[in-house]
Amino acid sequence: MSHKPLITFTKHGIYCPQGDFYIDPWHAVDRAVVTHAHADHARYGMKNYLCHEISKPIIQSRISGDFAVEGISYGKTKTINGVKLSLHPAGHIIGSAQVRLEYKGYVSVVSGDYKTGDDGISTPFEPVTCHEFVTESTFGLPVYRWLPRKIVEENMRNWVVKNQQQNKTSVFTAYSLGKAQRLMVALQSLGRIYVHSAIAKLNEVILQSGVQLPEYSPFQLGSDRKNVQGQIVIVPPAASDSEMIRKVPKTATAICSGWMQVRGHRRWQSADAGFAISDHADWDGLISAVKATGAEKIHVTHGYTEPFARYLNENGFNAQVVKTRFGEGEE
Amino acid sequence: MKKFAQLFSELESSNKTNDKIAALVNYFESADEKDKIWCLALFTGKRPKRPVKTTLMKEWVVEVSKIPDWLFLECYSTVGDLGETLSLLLPPPAQIHDKPLHQWMEEIKMLYPHTDEEKKAYVTEAWNGLNANERFIFNKLIGGSFRIGVSHKMLVNALARYSGEDASSLMHSIMGKWDVTTTRFTELINGETINADNSRPYPFCLAYPLEGEPEELGKITNWSAEYKWDGIRGQIVKRNNEIFIWSRGEELVTDQFPDLVEAVAGINHDFVADGEILVVKDGRVMNFNELQKRLNRKTVSAKMLKELPAGFYAYDLPEFGFEDLRNRPLTERRNKLRSFWPQTSRLLLSENLGFESWDHLAEIRQQSREVNSEGIMLKRLDSPYHSGRKRGDWWKWKVDPMTIDAVLIYAQKGSGRRSAYYTDYTFAIRDNDKLVTIAKAYSGLTDKEIMEITRFVRDNSLEKFGPVRTVKPELVFEIAFEGIGYSSRHKSGVAVRFPRIARWRRDKSVDEIDTIESVKALIR
């Protein structure tokens, strides 16, 4: 490469020297471009955040302190020290974006977390051609191949109906941001949907940004214990074994996560059901995304980095593993 | 196979015994007769021998899914189950095969004489018509264990609820000799294949652990003391020339101990004796590890019978000459037992330990490891043979475990339920400036601690040997165990019995772990 690299990997995170900003940094820096509002990508302590416009209010509600956030829409170009920056749908959660950087004709794309399938609520993933592509590999093994969304959702809906026939409350464990809203869409019309306060708080923010959500009620610990009977409750993983859930009389619990693809993971979690429904690309999705970029250089971050990079290298790509702090405490 | 697949997913989607039993009952109520008998055969291990080698199945999947061998191994290491790995790697099915369970099983049985090419054609064709879950089951139908937590006992309880038959005669029936191709399901569970009266055991009389001091039990003259043996608690039932050996888990283990059966056949009485199955060699009780080698085998080889002879230490006599003695005092039952028990090298009598005071007994207890016993059993002399656990008459007074502090050096992911986390650990102690392995331990930590260690392992891996990670020697654990002896299996030259993690010593650093000298000093 004749010019100096457009992005580098530093101890603070992914850095663009020409633009003098970081992408999803894990240490406090002045200028951070953030792919999406999950806590392992949008961290506390930056002076300035740049993100998609839907992520903006979420970041404002999740992160405290004195900072500035700028939200831009997909496809709009912003120039920083000569670097042309634009955001493109990553399909991971609502507001999630791939960051495209262009300088003197060289293009780098940092995809953050992404999935290639349409989840019914996030803007679907769009491949962006580039010279250099930074990809996640959360599910970078060929045992992780998701069933079509229609089928998994049908399985979940059937499970709820079966629970209702047995007068049981269906309790879903799902991440507050992204998965929870996706479940609300998939399960609407089967019953009243109650959500944990952490999810309710995010829903309000999301609604304000103009995204449509199905009807839901915040779960009130005192009064709703009986009302939820036979209905649907969605809680974040941290609350799955909480007082709130233990007090509901007859429950059936389900975990919704890509890890549920493997029996061992399902059984370890000791839930009544596990649905392999993920906001990350599966094996085929990762490979097709990498191919679609046409990139000459692939950086593989968090997940099954080693096998995924090795497989890419054996199949004509130039891939290397990059150690990041993404994926901590996530899915 | 849809119904069986449904049963299977219901069994694995609940941890509650009642749910599992309900799922089984539901299956027995709705499934085809021929499928039900196969279901029983599969869950009791009465299955045909594997007709297709796993290595071949692996080769075919690698070929069909077009992945390199190393990637297959990565996947297998993550999934932790071969049949499941195969099912997840195959491309989606192109058609639908809907055949009943018994038809699949009969077809699988027919595979034996065929060539590998013909087997491949059959198996790949089957895979192509099944979804991932059904494929997984199909792979298990060919061979391998189901590991879904259905014990014989649970199966019997479900059958009892479904049929209204008595549980112990059902256990006798399903554990007995029957052939899946010639036995009808109703015949089997109605007990037409057996005479249930001959086999029926009694509920075991169980003891609580002694928590306070033995002085609190009062006068020593009211108590008998005997060694608490560390084998398999069992009842030998001999009635009308039929012999049955039941384990405490209420499973029939008769076939695993032909040497005991032969010895008992020489007794000319009908009785039910309660005692401990052990490996007894040259008059010495061997440790549990030796006994373990004989368990859960389809056949016990002549070599094994010779090298690991089984013995039975009789404790009690719930029945003699068809008379129920359970409400007679212990002294009377013991006297009766002593009067006819042959007391050979195989059929031994658990001796009453003479002791002059509780302090004296405490001394004997301290020595109990020397005879490979795990402590003392205290029984009130006038106690009946209770059904189950009753507080007050029988107490177990085990020796305290030994402990050492050791450092975690290798970690491996678990299998099955635990395949997502590093749950299998190898610990080391210090030998001068080296670390030498002393024990592997799997249990004793909370799920939360395991997750924390998993994170540590991920961040601090030094090397990778297949699924094993070498980790920075930093985390110190207190390892508890029941016994210790010299062994060539571990680099330290010693091996411990029943190692488990007593607690995570976050307060200790690797400089403070035990040394080989301090550990060897524990060997008596």
mmCIF file of N, CA and C in Angstrom, chain B residues 338-440:
data_model
loop_
_atom_site.group_PDB
_atom_site.id
_atom_site.type_symbol
_atom_site.label_atom_id
_atom_site.label_comp_id
_atom_site.label_asym_id
_atom_site.label_seq_id
_atom_site.Cartn_x
_atom_site.Cartn_y
_atom_site.Cartn_z
ATOM 1 N N ARG B 338 -26.487 -63.276 60.553
ATOM 2 C CA ARG B 338 -25.246 -63.948 60.924
ATOM 3 C C ARG B 338 -25.432 -65.470 60.911
ATOM 4 N N SER B 339 -26.678 -65.903 61.222
ATOM 5 C CA SER B 339 -26.905 -67.343 61.357
ATOM 6 C C SER B 339 -26.772 -68.113 60.046
ATOM 7 N N PHE B 340 -27.005 -67.450 58.927
ATOM 8 C CA PHE B 340 -26.914 -68.227 57.665
ATOM 9 C C PHE B 340 -25.950 -67.638 56.643
ATOM 10 N N TRP B 341 -25.507 -66.409 56.867
ATOM 11 C CA TRP B 341 -24.650 -65.752 55.850
ATOM 12 C C TRP B 341 -23.315 -66.485 55.769
ATOM 13 N N PRO B 342 -22.908 -66.892 54.581
ATOM 14 C CA PRO B 342 -21.757 -67.802 54.496
ATOM 15 C C PRO B 342 -20.418 -67.192 54.934
ATOM 16 N N GLN B 343 -20.285 -65.891 54.891
ATOM 17 C CA GLN B 343 -19.034 -65.236 55.270
ATOM 18 C C GLN B 343 -17.836 -65.810 54.526
ATOM 19 N N THR B 344 -17.935 -65.779 53.211
ATOM 20 C CA THR B 344 -16.827 -66.212 52.359
ATOM 21 C C THR B 344 -16.046 -64.984 51.919
ATOM 22 N N SER B 345 -15.096 -65.174 51.013
ATOM 23 C CA SER B 345 -14.314 -64.037 50.537
ATOM 24 C C SER B 345 -15.159 -63.111 49.675
ATOM 25 N N ARG B 346 -16.297 -63.593 49.214
ATOM 26 C CA ARG B 346 -17.197 -62.782 48.409
ATOM 27 C C ARG B 346 -18.390 -62.271 49.201
ATOM 28 N N LEU B 347 -18.963 -63.160 49.986
ATOM 29 C CA LEU B 347 -20.143 -62.781 50.749
ATOM 30 C C LEU B 347 -19.711 -62.515 52.182
ATOM 31 N N LEU B 348 -19.473 -61.254 52.451
ATOM 32 C CA LEU B 348 -18.905 -60.873 53.739
ATOM 33 C C LEU B 348 -19.981 -60.262 54.616
ATOM 34 N N LEU B 349 -19.656 -60.192 55.883
ATOM 35 C CA LEU B 349 -20.590 -59.577 56.816
ATOM 36 C C LEU B 349 -19.952 -58.279 57.292
ATOM 37 N N SER B 350 -20.715 -57.214 57.254
ATOM 38 C CA SER B 350 -20.195 -55.951 57.753
ATOM 39 C C SER B 350 -20.084 -56.076 59.272
ATOM 40 N N GLU B 351 -18.849 -56.049 59.754
ATOM 41 C CA GLU B 351 -18.614 -56.324 61.189
ATOM 42 C C GLU B 351 -19.107 -55.186 62.060
ATOM 43 N N ASN B 352 -19.635 -55.546 63.240
ATOM 44 C CA ASN B 352 -19.894 -54.521 64.235
ATOM 45 C C ASN B 352 -18.562 -54.110 64.847
ATOM 46 N N LEU B 353 -18.333 -52.819 64.913
ATOM 47 C CA LEU B 353 -17.076 -52.343 65.503
ATOM 48 C C LEU B 353 -17.266 -52.223 67.006
ATOM 49 N N GLY B 354 -16.406 -52.893 67.742
ATOM 50 C CA GLY B 354 -16.487 -52.762 69.200
ATOM 51 C C GLY B 354 -15.879 -51.433 69.612
ATOM 52 N N PHE B 355 -16.564 -50.678 70.469
ATOM 53 C CA PHE B 355 -15.957 -49.411 70.920
ATOM 54 C C PHE B 355 -16.383 -49.136 72.352
ATOM 55 N N GLU B 356 -15.466 -48.511 73.097
ATOM 56 C CA GLU B 356 -15.693 -48.327 74.523
ATOM 57 C C GLU B 356 -16.277 -46.969 74.868
ATOM 58 N N SER B 357 -16.083 -46.024 73.984
ATOM 59 C CA SER B 357 -16.611 -44.672 74.231
ATOM 60 C C SER B 357 -16.731 -43.975 72.890
ATOM 61 N N TRP B 358 -17.418 -42.867 72.907
ATOM 62 C CA TRP B 358 -17.530 -42.115 71.659
ATOM 63 C C TRP B 358 -16.153 -41.668 71.194
ATOM 64 N N ASP B 359 -15.285 -41.305 72.148
ATOM 65 C CA ASP B 359 -13.925 -40.892 71.782
ATOM 66 C C ASP B 359 -13.179 -42.032 71.098
ATOM 67 N N HIS B 360 -13.387 -43.213 71.639
ATOM 68 C CA HIS B 360 -12.739 -44.380 71.046
ATOM 69 C C HIS B 360 -13.214 -44.568 69.602
ATOM 70 N N LEU B 361 -14.538 -44.425 69.422
ATOM 71 C CA LEU B 361 -15.089 -44.584 68.078
ATOM 72 C C LEU B 361 -14.542 -43.498 67.135
ATOM 73 N N ALA B 362 -14.379 -42.299 67.697
ATOM 74 C CA ALA B 362 -13.826 -41.213 66.877
ATOM 75 C C ALA B 362 -12.425 -41.570 66.388
ATOM 76 N N GLU B 363 -11.679 -42.252 67.234
ATOM 77 C CA GLU B 363 -10.324 -42.682 66.815
ATOM 78 C C GLU B 363 -10.408 -43.698 65.684
ATOM 79 N N ILE B 364 -11.339 -44.651 65.868
ATOM 80 C CA ILE B 364 -11.508 -45.664 64.814
ATOM 81 C C ILE B 364 -11.894 -44.980 63.501
ATOM 82 N N ARG B 365 -12.768 -43.999 63.623
ATOM 83 C CA ARG B 365 -13.229 -43.280 62.432
ATOM 84 C C ARG B 365 -12.067 -42.614 61.703
ATOM 85 N N GLN B 366 -11.161 -42.033 62.499
ATOM 86 C CA GLN B 366 -10.009 -41.363 61.888
ATOM 87 C C GLN B 366 -9.184 -42.322 61.035
ATOM 88 N N GLN B 367 -9.215 -43.610 61.436
ATOM 89 C CA GLN B 367 -8.400 -44.603 60.724
ATOM 90 C C GLN B 367 -9.162 -45.231 59.554
ATOM 91 N N SER B 368 -10.421 -44.865 59.369
ATOM 92 C CA SER B 368 -11.243 -45.647 58.441
ATOM 93 C C SER B 368 -10.732 -45.616 57.001
ATOM 94 N N ARG B 369 -9.997 -44.588 56.653
ATOM 95 C CA ARG B 369 -9.456 -44.549 55.287
ATOM 96 C C ARG B 369 -8.490 -45.695 55.027
ATOM 97 N N GLU B 370 -7.859 -46.175 56.091
ATOM 98 C CA GLU B 370 -6.859 -47.230 55.887
ATOM 99 C C GLU B 370 -7.475 -48.525 55.375
ATOM 100 N N VAL B 371 -8.753 -48.729 55.645
ATOM 101 C CA VAL B 371 -9.405 -49.926 55.092
ATOM 102 C C VAL B 371 -10.304 -49.552 53.917
ATOM 103 N N ASN B 372 -10.079 -48.364 53.351
ATOM 104 C CA ASN B 372 -10.881 -47.878 52.228
ATOM 105 C C ASN B 372 -12.351 -47.705 52.571
ATOM 106 N N SER B 373 -12.597 -47.342 53.800
ATOM 107 C CA SER B 373 -13.968 -47.014 54.158
ATOM 108 C C SER B 373 -14.053 -45.497 54.267
ATOM 109 N N GLU B 374 -15.249 -44.941 54.175
ATOM 110 C CA GLU B 374 -15.348 -43.485 54.200
ATOM 111 C C GLU B 374 -15.916 -42.969 55.509
ATOM 112 N N GLY B 375 -15.876 -43.807 56.557
ATOM 113 C CA GLY B 375 -16.332 -43.349 57.860
ATOM 114 C C GLY B 375 -17.121 -44.433 58.574
ATOM 115 N N ILE B 376 -18.015 -43.986 59.418
ATOM 116 C CA ILE B 376 -18.722 -44.897 60.311
ATOM 117 C C ILE B 376 -20.223 -44.764 60.088
ATOM 118 N N MET B 377 -20.926 -45.896 60.184
ATOM 119 C CA MET B 377 -22.384 -45.886 60.213
ATOM 120 C C MET B 377 -22.823 -46.177 61.637
ATOM 121 N N LEU B 378 -23.730 -45.365 62.139
ATOM 122 C CA LEU B 378 -24.262 -45.587 63.479
ATOM 123 C C LEU B 378 -25.720 -45.968 63.356
ATOM 124 N N LYS B 379 -26.082 -47.089 63.975
ATOM 125 C CA LYS B 379 -27.480 -47.527 63.882
ATOM 126 C C LYS B 379 -27.971 -47.873 65.288
ATOM 127 N N ARG B 380 -29.155 -47.390 65.605
ATOM 128 C CA ARG B 380 -29.742 -47.720 66.897
ATOM 129 C C ARG B 380 -30.083 -49.215 66.904
ATOM 130 N N LEU B 381 -29.716 -49.884 68.004
ATOM 131 C CA LEU B 381 -29.834 -51.341 68.019
ATOM 132 C C LEU B 381 -31.272 -51.833 67.880
ATOM 133 N N ASP B 382 -32.236 -51.002 68.318
ATOM 134 C CA ASP B 382 -33.627 -51.454 68.208
ATOM 135 C C ASP B 382 -34.346 -50.863 66.996
ATOM 136 N N SER B 383 -33.571 -50.329 66.041
ATOM 137 C CA SER B 383 -34.224 -49.631 64.919
ATOM 138 C C SER B 383 -34.855 -50.614 63.932
ATOM 139 N N PRO B 384 -36.012 -50.228 63.382
ATOM 140 C CA PRO B 384 -36.587 -51.024 62.294
ATOM 141 C C PRO B 384 -35.850 -50.705 60.991
ATOM 142 N N TYR B 385 -36.186 -51.421 59.938
ATOM 143 C CA TYR B 385 -35.645 -51.110 58.611
ATOM 144 C C TYR B 385 -36.651 -50.178 57.945
ATOM 145 N N HIS B 386 -36.380 -48.860 58.096
ATOM 146 C CA HIS B 386 -37.331 -47.866 57.606
ATOM 147 C C HIS B 386 -37.404 -47.862 56.087
ATOM 148 N N SER B 387 -38.511 -47.334 55.566
ATOM 149 C CA SER B 387 -38.583 -47.061 54.124
ATOM 150 C C SER B 387 -38.062 -45.655 53.897
ATOM 151 N N GLY B 388 -36.918 -45.544 53.257
ATOM 152 C CA GLY B 388 -36.375 -44.226 52.950
ATOM 153 C C GLY B 388 -35.627 -43.620 54.118
ATOM 154 N N ARG B 389 -35.594 -42.280 54.115
ATOM 155 C CA ARG B 389 -34.752 -41.561 55.051
ATOM 156 C C ARG B 389 -35.580 -41.110 56.240
ATOM 157 N N LYS B 390 -35.241 -41.580 57.430
ATOM 158 C CA LYS B 390 -35.923 -41.133 58.652
ATOM 159 C C LYS B 390 -34.852 -40.646 59.614
ATOM 160 N N ARG B 391 -35.125 -39.539 60.236
ATOM 161 C CA ARG B 391 -34.117 -38.971 61.122
ATOM 162 C C ARG B 391 -34.127 -39.675 62.467
ATOM 163 N N GLY B 392 -32.970 -40.003 62.986
ATOM 164 C CA GLY B 392 -32.909 -40.464 64.369
ATOM 165 C C GLY B 392 -32.339 -41.841 64.604
ATOM 166 N N ASP B 393 -32.622 -42.808 63.713
ATOM 167 C CA ASP B 393 -32.185 -44.182 63.993
ATOM 168 C C ASP B 393 -30.858 -44.542 63.331
ATOM 169 N N TRP B 394 -30.654 -44.016 62.124
ATOM 170 C CA TRP B 394 -29.418 -44.334 61.409
ATOM 171 C C TRP B 394 -28.686 -43.024 61.078
ATOM 172 N N TRP B 395 -27.391 -43.026 61.336
ATOM 173 C CA TRP B 395 -26.584 -41.840 61.017
ATOM 174 C C TRP B 395 -25.324 -42.243 60.272
ATOM 175 N N LYS B 396 -24.939 -41.415 59.303
ATOM 176 C CA LYS B 396 -23.620 -41.649 58.693
ATOM 177 C C LYS B 396 -22.655 -40.594 59.211
ATOM 178 N N TRP B 397 -21.493 -41.074 59.636
ATOM 179 C CA TRP B 397 -20.506 -40.195 60.258
ATOM 180 C C TRP B 397 -19.231 -40.303 59.434
ATOM 181 N N LYS B 398 -19.201 -39.499 58.343
ATOM 182 C CA LYS B 398 -18.099 -39.637 57.389
ATOM 183 C C LYS B 398 -16.842 -38.924 57.871
ATOM 184 N N VAL B 399 -15.701 -39.394 57.394
ATOM 185 C CA VAL B 399 -14.448 -38.695 57.701
ATOM 186 C C VAL B 399 -14.415 -37.387 56.925
ATOM 187 N N ASP B 400 -13.738 -36.398 57.468
ATOM 188 C CA ASP B 400 -13.625 -35.120 56.765
ATOM 189 C C ASP B 400 -12.746 -35.297 55.531
ATOM 190 N N PRO B 401 -13.085 -34.599 54.442
ATOM 191 C CA PRO B 401 -12.211 -34.721 53.276
ATOM 192 C C PRO B 401 -10.854 -34.068 53.534
ATOM 193 N N MET B 402 -9.863 -34.498 52.773
ATOM 194 C CA MET B 402 -8.565 -33.816 52.829
ATOM 195 C C MET B 402 -8.616 -32.671 51.809
ATOM 196 N N THR B 403 -7.815 -31.678 52.025
ATOM 197 C CA THR B 403 -7.797 -30.579 51.056
ATOM 198 C C THR B 403 -6.365 -30.119 50.772
ATOM 199 N N ILE B 404 -6.193 -29.614 49.566
ATOM 200 C CA ILE B 404 -4.935 -28.952 49.211
ATOM 201 C C ILE B 404 -5.276 -27.696 48.411
ATOM 202 N N ASP B 405 -4.332 -26.789 48.315
ATOM 203 C CA ASP B 405 -4.502 -25.638 47.435
ATOM 204 C C ASP B 405 -3.690 -25.874 46.175
ATOM 205 N N ALA B 406 -4.351 -25.731 45.035
ATOM 206 C CA ALA B 406 -3.679 -25.993 43.767
ATOM 207 C C ALA B 406 -4.054 -24.907 42.775
ATOM 208 N N VAL B 407 -3.264 -24.829 41.699
ATOM 209 C CA VAL B 407 -3.509 -23.756 40.736
ATOM 210 C C VAL B 407 -4.055 -24.337 39.437
ATOM 211 N N LEU B 408 -4.972 -23.614 38.819
ATOM 212 C CA LEU B 408 -5.552 -24.032 37.547
ATOM 213 C C LEU B 408 -4.528 -23.864 36.435
ATOM 214 N N ILE B 409 -4.250 -24.961 35.688
ATOM 215 C CA ILE B 409 -3.322 -24.809 34.561
ATOM 216 C C ILE B 409 -3.896 -25.219 33.205
ATOM 217 N N TYR B 410 -4.868 -26.153 33.195
ATOM 218 C CA TYR B 410 -5.525 -26.480 31.929
ATOM 219 C C TYR B 410 -7.025 -26.355 32.096
ATOM 220 N N ALA B 411 -7.683 -25.953 31.035
ATOM 221 C CA ALA B 411 -9.139 -25.908 31.065
ATOM 222 C C ALA B 411 -9.668 -26.447 29.750
ATOM 223 N N GLN B 412 -10.788 -27.108 29.849
ATOM 224 C CA GLN B 412 -11.403 -27.666 28.663
ATOM 225 C C GLN B 412 -12.905 -27.431 28.741
ATOM 226 N N LYS B 413 -13.527 -27.251 27.573
ATOM 227 C CA LYS B 413 -14.972 -27.049 27.592
ATOM 228 C C LYS B 413 -15.661 -28.341 27.995
ATOM 229 N N GLY B 414 -16.813 -28.205 28.615
ATOM 230 C CA GLY B 414 -17.567 -29.377 29.020
ATOM 231 C C GLY B 414 -18.248 -29.998 27.814
ATOM 232 N N SER B 415 -19.003 -31.054 28.054
ATOM 233 C CA SER B 415 -19.749 -31.616 26.947
ATOM 234 C C SER B 415 -21.223 -31.523 27.289
ATOM 235 N N GLY B 416 -22.033 -31.799 26.314
ATOM 236 C CA GLY B 416 -23.481 -31.729 26.532
ATOM 237 C C GLY B 416 -23.880 -30.362 27.029
ATOM 238 N N ARG B 417 -24.600 -30.369 28.123
ATOM 239 C CA ARG B 417 -25.146 -29.157 28.687
ATOM 240 C C ARG B 417 -24.084 -28.090 28.948
ATOM 241 N N ARG B 418 -22.829 -28.549 29.176
ATOM 242 C CA ARG B 418 -21.810 -27.588 29.574
ATOM 243 C C ARG B 418 -20.875 -27.219 28.428
ATOM 244 N N SER B 419 -21.272 -27.492 27.176
ATOM 245 C CA SER B 419 -20.303 -27.331 26.094
ATOM 246 C C SER B 419 -19.980 -25.877 25.774
ATOM 247 N N ALA B 420 -20.718 -24.933 26.343
ATOM 248 C CA ALA B 420 -20.439 -23.533 26.045
ATOM 249 C C ALA B 420 -19.362 -22.954 26.957
ATOM 250 N N TYR B 421 -19.023 -23.674 27.999
ATOM 251 C CA TYR B 421 -18.148 -23.099 29.014
ATOM 252 C C TYR B 421 -16.974 -24.011 29.341
ATOM 253 N N TYR B 422 -15.914 -23.382 29.828
ATOM 254 C CA TYR B 422 -14.788 -24.168 30.318
ATOM 255 C C TYR B 422 -15.147 -24.692 31.699
ATOM 256 N N THR B 423 -15.400 -25.988 31.778
ATOM 257 C CA THR B 423 -15.888 -26.543 33.040
ATOM 258 C C THR B 423 -15.000 -27.657 33.565
ATOM 259 N N ASP B 424 -14.080 -28.132 32.720
ATOM 260 C CA ASP B 424 -13.241 -29.259 33.118
ATOM 261 C C ASP B 424 -11.824 -28.729 33.353
ATOM 262 N N TYR B 425 -11.381 -28.860 34.566
ATOM 263 C CA TYR B 425 -10.132 -28.198 34.929
ATOM 264 C C TYR B 425 -9.069 -29.198 35.372
ATOM 265 N N THR B 426 -7.817 -28.841 35.108
ATOM 266 C CA THR B 426 -6.701 -29.612 35.639
ATOM 267 C C THR B 426 -5.903 -28.684 36.546
ATOM 268 N N PHE B 427 -5.558 -29.209 37.718
ATOM 269 C CA PHE B 427 -4.883 -28.397 38.722
ATOM 270 C C PHE B 427 -3.471 -28.916 38.973
ATOM 271 N N ALA B 428 -2.612 -28.006 39.380
ATOM 272 C CA ALA B 428 -1.222 -28.376 39.613
ATOM 273 C C ALA B 428 -0.758 -27.876 40.977
ATOM 274 N N ILE B 429 0.263 -28.584 41.491
ATOM 275 C CA ILE B 429 0.935 -28.141 42.705
ATOM 276 C C ILE B 429 2.399 -27.880 42.343
ATOM 277 N N ARG B 430 3.151 -27.411 43.291
ATOM 278 C CA ARG B 430 4.524 -27.006 43.011
ATOM 279 C C ARG B 430 5.511 -28.135 43.298
ATOM 280 N N ASP B 431 6.429 -28.361 42.356
ATOM 281 C CA ASP B 431 7.526 -29.303 42.572
ATOM 282 C C ASP B 431 8.803 -28.511 42.285
ATOM 283 N N ASN B 432 9.417 -28.006 43.337
ATOM 284 C CA ASN B 432 10.510 -27.041 43.195
ATOM 285 C C ASN B 432 10.072 -25.874 42.321
ATOM 286 N N ASP B 433 10.732 -25.682 41.168
ATOM 287 C CA ASP B 433 10.330 -24.528 40.364
ATOM 288 C C ASP B 433 9.356 -24.902 39.256
ATOM 289 N N LYS B 434 8.896 -26.162 39.282
ATOM 290 C CA LYS B 434 7.948 -26.598 38.246
ATOM 291 C C LYS B 434 6.542 -26.704 38.834
ATOM 292 N N LEU B 435 5.552 -26.751 37.937
ATOM 293 C CA LEU B 435 4.190 -27.077 38.362
ATOM 294 C C LEU B 435 3.891 -28.483 37.839
ATOM 295 N N VAL B 436 3.357 -29.329 38.698
ATOM 296 C CA VAL B 436 3.018 -30.683 38.254
ATOM 297 C C VAL B 436 1.536 -30.939 38.500
ATOM 298 N N THR B 437 0.908 -31.635 37.542
ATOM 299 C CA THR B 437 -0.543 -31.850 37.667
ATOM 300 C C THR B 437 -0.837 -32.827 38.798
ATOM 301 N N ILE B 438 -1.940 -32.578 39.458
ATOM 302 C CA ILE B 438 -2.320 -33.438 40.581
ATOM 303 C C ILE B 438 -3.737 -33.974 40.430
ATOM 304 N N ALA B 439 -4.622 -33.198 39.835
ATOM 305 C CA ALA B 439 -6.014 -33.656 39.779
ATOM 306 C C ALA B 439 -6.788 -32.930 38.705
ATOM 307 N N LYS B 440 -7.825 -33.616 38.224
ATOM 308 C CA LYS B 440 -8.817 -32.964 37.374
ATOM 309 C C LYS B 440 -10.074 -32.853 38.204
#
